[in-house]
mmCIF file of C-alpha atoms in Angstrom:
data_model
loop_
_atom_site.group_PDB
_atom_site.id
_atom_site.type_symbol
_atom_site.label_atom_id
_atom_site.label_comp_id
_atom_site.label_asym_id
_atom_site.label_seq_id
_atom_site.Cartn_x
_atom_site.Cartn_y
_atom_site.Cartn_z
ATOM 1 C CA UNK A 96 18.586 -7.228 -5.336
ATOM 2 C CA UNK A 97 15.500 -9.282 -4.679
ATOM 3 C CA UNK A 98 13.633 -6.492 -2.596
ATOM 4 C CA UNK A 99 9.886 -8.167 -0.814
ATOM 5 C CA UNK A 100 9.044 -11.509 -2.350
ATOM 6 C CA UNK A 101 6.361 -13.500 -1.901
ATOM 7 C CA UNK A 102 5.512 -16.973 -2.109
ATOM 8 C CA UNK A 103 3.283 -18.729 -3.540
ATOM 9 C CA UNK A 104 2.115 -16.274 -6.656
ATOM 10 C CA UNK A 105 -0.424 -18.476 -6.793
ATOM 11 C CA UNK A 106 -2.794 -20.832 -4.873
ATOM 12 C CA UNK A 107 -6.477 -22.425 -5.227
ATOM 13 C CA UNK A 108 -7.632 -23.435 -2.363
ATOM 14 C CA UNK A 109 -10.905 -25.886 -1.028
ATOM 15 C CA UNK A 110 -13.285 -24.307 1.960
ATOM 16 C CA UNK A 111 -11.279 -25.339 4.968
ATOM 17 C CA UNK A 112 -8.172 -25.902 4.381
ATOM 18 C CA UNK A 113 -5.047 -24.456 5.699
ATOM 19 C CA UNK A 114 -1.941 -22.983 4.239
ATOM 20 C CA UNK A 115 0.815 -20.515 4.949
ATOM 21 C CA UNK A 116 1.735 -17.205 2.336
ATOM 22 C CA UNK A 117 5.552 -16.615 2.870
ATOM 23 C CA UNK A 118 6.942 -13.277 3.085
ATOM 24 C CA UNK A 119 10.893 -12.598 2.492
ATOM 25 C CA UNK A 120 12.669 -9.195 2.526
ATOM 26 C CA UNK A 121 16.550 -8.613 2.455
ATOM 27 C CA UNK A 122 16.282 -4.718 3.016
ATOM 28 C CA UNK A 123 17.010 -5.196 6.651
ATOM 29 C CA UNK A 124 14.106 -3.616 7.614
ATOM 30 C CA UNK A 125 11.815 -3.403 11.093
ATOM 31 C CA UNK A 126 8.428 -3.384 10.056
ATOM 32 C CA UNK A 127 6.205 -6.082 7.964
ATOM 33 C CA UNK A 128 2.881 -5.843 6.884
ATOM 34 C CA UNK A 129 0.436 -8.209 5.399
ATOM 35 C CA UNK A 130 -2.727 -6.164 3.263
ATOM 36 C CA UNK A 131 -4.980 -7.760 0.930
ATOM 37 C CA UNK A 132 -6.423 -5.842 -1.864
ATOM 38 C CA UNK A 133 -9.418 -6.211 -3.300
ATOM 39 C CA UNK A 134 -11.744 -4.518 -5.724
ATOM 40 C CA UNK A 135 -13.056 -1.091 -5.210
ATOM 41 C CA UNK A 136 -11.813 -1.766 -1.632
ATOM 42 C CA UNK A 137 -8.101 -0.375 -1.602
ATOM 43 C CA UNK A 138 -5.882 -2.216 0.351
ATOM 44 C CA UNK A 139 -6.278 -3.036 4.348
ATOM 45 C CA UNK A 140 -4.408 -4.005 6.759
ATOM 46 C CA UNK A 141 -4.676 -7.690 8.357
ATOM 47 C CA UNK A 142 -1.508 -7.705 10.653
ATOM 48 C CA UNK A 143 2.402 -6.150 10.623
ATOM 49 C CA UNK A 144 4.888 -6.757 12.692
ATOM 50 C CA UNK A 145 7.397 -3.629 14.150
ATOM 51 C CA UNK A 146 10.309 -6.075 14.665
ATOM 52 C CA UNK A 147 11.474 -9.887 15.467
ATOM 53 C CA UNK A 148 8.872 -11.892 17.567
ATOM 54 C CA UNK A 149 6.341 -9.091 17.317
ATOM 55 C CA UNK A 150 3.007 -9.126 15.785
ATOM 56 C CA UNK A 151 -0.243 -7.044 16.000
ATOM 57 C CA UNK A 152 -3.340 -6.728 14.407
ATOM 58 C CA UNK A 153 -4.196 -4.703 12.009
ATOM 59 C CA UNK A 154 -8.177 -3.355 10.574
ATOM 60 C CA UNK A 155 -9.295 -7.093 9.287
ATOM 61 C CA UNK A 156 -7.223 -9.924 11.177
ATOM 62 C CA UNK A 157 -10.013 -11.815 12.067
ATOM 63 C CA UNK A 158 -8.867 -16.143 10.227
ATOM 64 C CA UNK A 159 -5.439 -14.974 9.595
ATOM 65 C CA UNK A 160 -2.389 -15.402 11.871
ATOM 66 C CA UNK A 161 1.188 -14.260 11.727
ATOM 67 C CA UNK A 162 4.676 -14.714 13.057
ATOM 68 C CA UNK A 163 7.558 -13.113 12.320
ATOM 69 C CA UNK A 164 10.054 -15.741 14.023
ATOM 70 C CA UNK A 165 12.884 -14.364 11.610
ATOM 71 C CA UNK A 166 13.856 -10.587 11.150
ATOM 72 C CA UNK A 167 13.697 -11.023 7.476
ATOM 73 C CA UNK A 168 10.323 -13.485 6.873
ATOM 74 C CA UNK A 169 6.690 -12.509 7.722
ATOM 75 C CA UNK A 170 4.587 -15.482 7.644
ATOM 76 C CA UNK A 171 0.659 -15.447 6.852
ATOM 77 C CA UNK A 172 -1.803 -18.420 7.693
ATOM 78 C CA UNK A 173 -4.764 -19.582 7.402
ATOM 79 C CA UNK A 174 -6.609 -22.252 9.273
ATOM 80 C CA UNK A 175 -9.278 -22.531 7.623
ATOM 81 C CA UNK A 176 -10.267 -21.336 4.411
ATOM 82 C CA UNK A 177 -13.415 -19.242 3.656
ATOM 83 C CA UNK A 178 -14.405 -18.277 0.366
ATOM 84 C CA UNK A 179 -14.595 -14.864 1.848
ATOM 85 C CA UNK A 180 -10.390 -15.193 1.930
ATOM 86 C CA UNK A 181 -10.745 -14.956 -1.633
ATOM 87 C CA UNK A 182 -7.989 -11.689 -2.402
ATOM 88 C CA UNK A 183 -4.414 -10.374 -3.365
ATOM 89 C CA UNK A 184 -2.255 -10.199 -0.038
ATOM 90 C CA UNK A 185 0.448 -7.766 -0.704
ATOM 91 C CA UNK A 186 3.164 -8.117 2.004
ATOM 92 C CA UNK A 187 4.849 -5.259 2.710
ATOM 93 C CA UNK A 188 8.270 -3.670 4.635
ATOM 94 C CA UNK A 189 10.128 0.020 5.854
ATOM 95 C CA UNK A 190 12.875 1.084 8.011
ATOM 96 C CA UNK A 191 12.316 2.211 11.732
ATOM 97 C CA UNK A 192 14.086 5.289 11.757
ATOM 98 C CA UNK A 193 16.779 6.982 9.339
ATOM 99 C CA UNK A 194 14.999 9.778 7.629
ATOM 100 C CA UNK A 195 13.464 7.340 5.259
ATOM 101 C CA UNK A 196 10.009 7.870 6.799
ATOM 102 C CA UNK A 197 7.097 5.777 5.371
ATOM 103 C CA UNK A 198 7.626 4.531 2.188
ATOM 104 C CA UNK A 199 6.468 0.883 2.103
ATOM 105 C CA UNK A 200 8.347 -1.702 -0.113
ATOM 106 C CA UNK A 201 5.810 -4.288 -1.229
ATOM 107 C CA UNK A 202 6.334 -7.331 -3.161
ATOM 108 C CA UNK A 203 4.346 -8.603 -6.222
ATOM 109 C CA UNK A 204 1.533 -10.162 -4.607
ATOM 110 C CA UNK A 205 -0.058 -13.580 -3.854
ATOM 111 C CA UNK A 206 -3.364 -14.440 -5.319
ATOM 112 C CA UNK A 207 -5.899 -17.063 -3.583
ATOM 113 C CA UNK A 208 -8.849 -18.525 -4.335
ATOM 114 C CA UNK A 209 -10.660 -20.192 -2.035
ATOM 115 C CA UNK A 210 -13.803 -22.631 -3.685
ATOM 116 C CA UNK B 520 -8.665 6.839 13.420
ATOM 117 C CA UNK B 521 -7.057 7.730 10.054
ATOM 118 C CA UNK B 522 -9.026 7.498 6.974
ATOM 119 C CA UNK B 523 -8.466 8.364 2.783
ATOM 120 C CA UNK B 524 -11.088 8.738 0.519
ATOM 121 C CA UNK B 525 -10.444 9.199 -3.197
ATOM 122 C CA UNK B 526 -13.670 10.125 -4.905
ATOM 123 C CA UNK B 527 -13.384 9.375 -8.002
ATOM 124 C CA UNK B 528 -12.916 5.561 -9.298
ATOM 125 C CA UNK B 529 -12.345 6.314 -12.535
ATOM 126 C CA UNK B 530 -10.362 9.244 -14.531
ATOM 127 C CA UNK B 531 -9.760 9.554 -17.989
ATOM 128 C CA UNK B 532 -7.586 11.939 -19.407
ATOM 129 C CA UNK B 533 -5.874 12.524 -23.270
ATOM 130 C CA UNK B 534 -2.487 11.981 -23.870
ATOM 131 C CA UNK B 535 -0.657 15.709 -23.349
ATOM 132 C CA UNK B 536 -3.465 16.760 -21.227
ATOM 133 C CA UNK B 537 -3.022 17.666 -17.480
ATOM 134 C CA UNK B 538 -4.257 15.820 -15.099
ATOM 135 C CA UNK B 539 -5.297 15.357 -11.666
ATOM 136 C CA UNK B 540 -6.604 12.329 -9.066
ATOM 137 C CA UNK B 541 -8.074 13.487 -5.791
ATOM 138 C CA UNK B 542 -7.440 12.619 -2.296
ATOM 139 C CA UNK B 543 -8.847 13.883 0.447
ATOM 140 C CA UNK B 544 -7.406 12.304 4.332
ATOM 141 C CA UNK B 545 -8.801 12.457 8.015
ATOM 142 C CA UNK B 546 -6.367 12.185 11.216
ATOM 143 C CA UNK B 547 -6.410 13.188 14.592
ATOM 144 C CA UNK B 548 -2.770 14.274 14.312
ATOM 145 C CA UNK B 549 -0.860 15.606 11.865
ATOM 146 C CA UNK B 550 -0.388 13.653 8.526
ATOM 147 C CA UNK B 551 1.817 12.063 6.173
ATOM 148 C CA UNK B 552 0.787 11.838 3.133
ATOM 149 C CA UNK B 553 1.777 9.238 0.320
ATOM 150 C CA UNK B 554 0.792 8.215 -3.704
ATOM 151 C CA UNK B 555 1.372 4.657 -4.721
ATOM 152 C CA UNK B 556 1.010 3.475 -7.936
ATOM 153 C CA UNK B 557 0.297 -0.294 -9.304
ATOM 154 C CA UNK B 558 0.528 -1.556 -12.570
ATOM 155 C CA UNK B 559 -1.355 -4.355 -13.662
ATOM 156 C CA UNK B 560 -0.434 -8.035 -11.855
ATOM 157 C CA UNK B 561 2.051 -5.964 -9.956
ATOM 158 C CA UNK B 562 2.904 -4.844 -6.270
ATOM 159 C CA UNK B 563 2.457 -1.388 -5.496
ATOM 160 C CA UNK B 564 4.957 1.575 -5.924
ATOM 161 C CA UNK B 565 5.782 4.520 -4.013
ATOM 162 C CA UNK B 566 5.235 7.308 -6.228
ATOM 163 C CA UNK B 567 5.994 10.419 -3.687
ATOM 164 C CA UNK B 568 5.266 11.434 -0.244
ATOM 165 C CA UNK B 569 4.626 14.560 2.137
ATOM 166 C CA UNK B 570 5.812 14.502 5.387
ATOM 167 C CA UNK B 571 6.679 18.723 6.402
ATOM 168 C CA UNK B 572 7.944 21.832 4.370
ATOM 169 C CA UNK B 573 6.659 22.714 1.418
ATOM 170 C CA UNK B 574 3.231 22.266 0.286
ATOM 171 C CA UNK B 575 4.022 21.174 -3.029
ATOM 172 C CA UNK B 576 6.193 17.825 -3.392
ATOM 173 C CA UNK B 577 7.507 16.630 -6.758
ATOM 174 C CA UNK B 578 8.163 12.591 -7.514
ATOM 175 C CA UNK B 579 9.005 9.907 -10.078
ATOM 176 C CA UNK B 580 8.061 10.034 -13.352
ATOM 177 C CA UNK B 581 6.839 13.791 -13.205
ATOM 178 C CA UNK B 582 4.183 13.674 -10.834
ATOM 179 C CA UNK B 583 3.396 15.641 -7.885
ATOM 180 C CA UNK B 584 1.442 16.577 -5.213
ATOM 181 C CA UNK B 585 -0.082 19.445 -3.267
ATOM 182 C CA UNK B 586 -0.846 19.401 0.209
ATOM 183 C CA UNK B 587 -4.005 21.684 1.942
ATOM 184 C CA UNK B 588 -4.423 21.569 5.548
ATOM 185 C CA UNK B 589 -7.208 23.476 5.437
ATOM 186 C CA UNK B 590 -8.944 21.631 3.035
ATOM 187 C CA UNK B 591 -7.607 18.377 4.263
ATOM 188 C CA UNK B 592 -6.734 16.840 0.506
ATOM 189 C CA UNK B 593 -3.413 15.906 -1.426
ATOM 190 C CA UNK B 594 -4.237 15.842 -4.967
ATOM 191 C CA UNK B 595 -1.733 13.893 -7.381
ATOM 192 C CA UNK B 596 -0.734 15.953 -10.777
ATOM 193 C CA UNK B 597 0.770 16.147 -13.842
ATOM 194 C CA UNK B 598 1.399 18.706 -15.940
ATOM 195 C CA UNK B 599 1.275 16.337 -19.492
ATOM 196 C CA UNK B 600 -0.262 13.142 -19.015
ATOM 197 C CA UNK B 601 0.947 9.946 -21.085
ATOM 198 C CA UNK B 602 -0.569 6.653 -22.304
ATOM 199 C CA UNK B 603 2.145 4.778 -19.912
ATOM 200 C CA UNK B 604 0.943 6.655 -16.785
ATOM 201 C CA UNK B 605 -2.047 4.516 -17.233
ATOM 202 C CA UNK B 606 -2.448 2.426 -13.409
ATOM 203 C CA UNK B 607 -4.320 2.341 -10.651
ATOM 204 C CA UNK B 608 -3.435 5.040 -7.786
ATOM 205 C CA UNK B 609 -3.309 4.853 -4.373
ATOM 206 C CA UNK B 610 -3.443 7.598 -1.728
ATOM 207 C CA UNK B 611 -1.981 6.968 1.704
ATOM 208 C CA UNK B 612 -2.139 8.400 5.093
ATOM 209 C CA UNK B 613 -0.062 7.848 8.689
ATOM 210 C CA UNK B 614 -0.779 9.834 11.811
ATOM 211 C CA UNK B 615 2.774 11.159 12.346
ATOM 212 C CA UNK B 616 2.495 9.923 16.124
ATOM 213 C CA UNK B 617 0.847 6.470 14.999
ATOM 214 C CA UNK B 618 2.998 3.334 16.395
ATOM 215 C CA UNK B 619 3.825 0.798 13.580
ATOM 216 C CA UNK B 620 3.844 2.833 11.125
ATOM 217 C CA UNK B 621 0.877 0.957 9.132
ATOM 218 C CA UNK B 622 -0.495 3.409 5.962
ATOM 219 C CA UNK B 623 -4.174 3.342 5.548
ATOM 220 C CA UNK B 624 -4.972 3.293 1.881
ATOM 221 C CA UNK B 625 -7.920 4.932 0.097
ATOM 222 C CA UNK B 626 -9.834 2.353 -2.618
ATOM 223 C CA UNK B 627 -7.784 3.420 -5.299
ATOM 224 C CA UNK B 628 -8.497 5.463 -8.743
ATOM 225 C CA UNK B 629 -7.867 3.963 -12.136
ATOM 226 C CA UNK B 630 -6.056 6.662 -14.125
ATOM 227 C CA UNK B 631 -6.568 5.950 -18.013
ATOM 228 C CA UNK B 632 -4.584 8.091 -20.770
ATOM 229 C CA UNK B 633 -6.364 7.764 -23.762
ATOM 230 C CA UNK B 634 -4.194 8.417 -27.160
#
């Protein structure tokens, strides 16, 4: 039972560059989210998805983009890198209804540098 | 606009000791509460929640949670604290009417049990 997982674990990246973060999740569930943590900061919200072909954004979207062309994958880009990208991105999932209310699912994380 | 703040960034408690992590929450609606907790290099983990009913909740590993309304917080607890309970803790927060269902997080507390 794989759960959320997330690839790459890892990535070093060069100012400017491009590159995608992959989000899977075989819990069948609605909603996606894409956070990035870092320190002292908690975790915020960049953009999540409430089902197939939907996206929104979420408190910091701003050089990120999503799609969620498959029920079960939430994709994350970037354009172009800034070192200010630097972070964990936790991708995240839940049910839309079924008494289950809230509780997020995340996977392990993905962390990027960006030089 | 939802918002968590957890005042303190650091706790240290001894093993067999009680202890407590603060959370205090702002919504325009009513709230649901939640505590995550993430270990280190790891993705977060839903720890318990509060959505209606009684005040106090109870959740994994012997932790819980009481819920104030009038004092707006939902502090984490545990009767006898242990050197594995040492991670970094989350509090959440969802208006109950809020589409998408996205948590805000506060920045997180880093519980230590010393032995």
């Amino acid at each position: 039972n794989a759960g959320v997982t997330q690839t790459p674990k890892f990535r070093v990246l060069k100012t400017g560059q491009s590159m995608t973060l992959l989000c899977a999740q075989d819990m069948n569930h609605e909603y996606m989210y894409w956070y990035r943590q870092d320190p002292g900061m908690g975790l915020r919200l960049i953009h999540y998805s409430v089902g197939e072909g939907t996206t929104a954004k979420g408190e910091v979207p701003d050089g990120y983009n999503v799609s969620r062309l498959k029920k079960q994958n939430f994709l994350l880009g970037l354009e172009s890198a800034a070192p200010s990208q630097t972070s964990v991105y936790f991708c995240a999932s839940t049910w839309e209804t079924g008494g289950r209310t809230g509780e997020l699912f995340f996977g392990e994380g993905s962390r990027l540098t960006v030089l | 606009a939802q918002s968590v703040a957890q005042p303190e960034d650091q706790v240290n408690v001894a093993e067999g000791n009680p202890l407590t992590v603060k959370c205090t929450y702002s919504v325009s609606g009513n709230p649901y509460l939640f505590w995550y907790v993430q270990y280190p290099n790891r993705g977060l983990q839903f720890l318990l929640k509060y959505i209606t009913g009684d005040n106090l909740v109870k959740g994994s590993y012997g932790f819980e949670a009481e819920f104030n309304k009038s004092q707006t917080s939902f502090h984490l607890k545990k009767p006898s604290a242990l050197v594995s309970d040492s991670a970094l803790y989350f509090c959440a927060v969802r208006d109950v009417n809020r589409r998408g269902r996205q948590l805000t997080f506060g920045s997180g507390t880093q519980l230590t049990v010393l032995p």
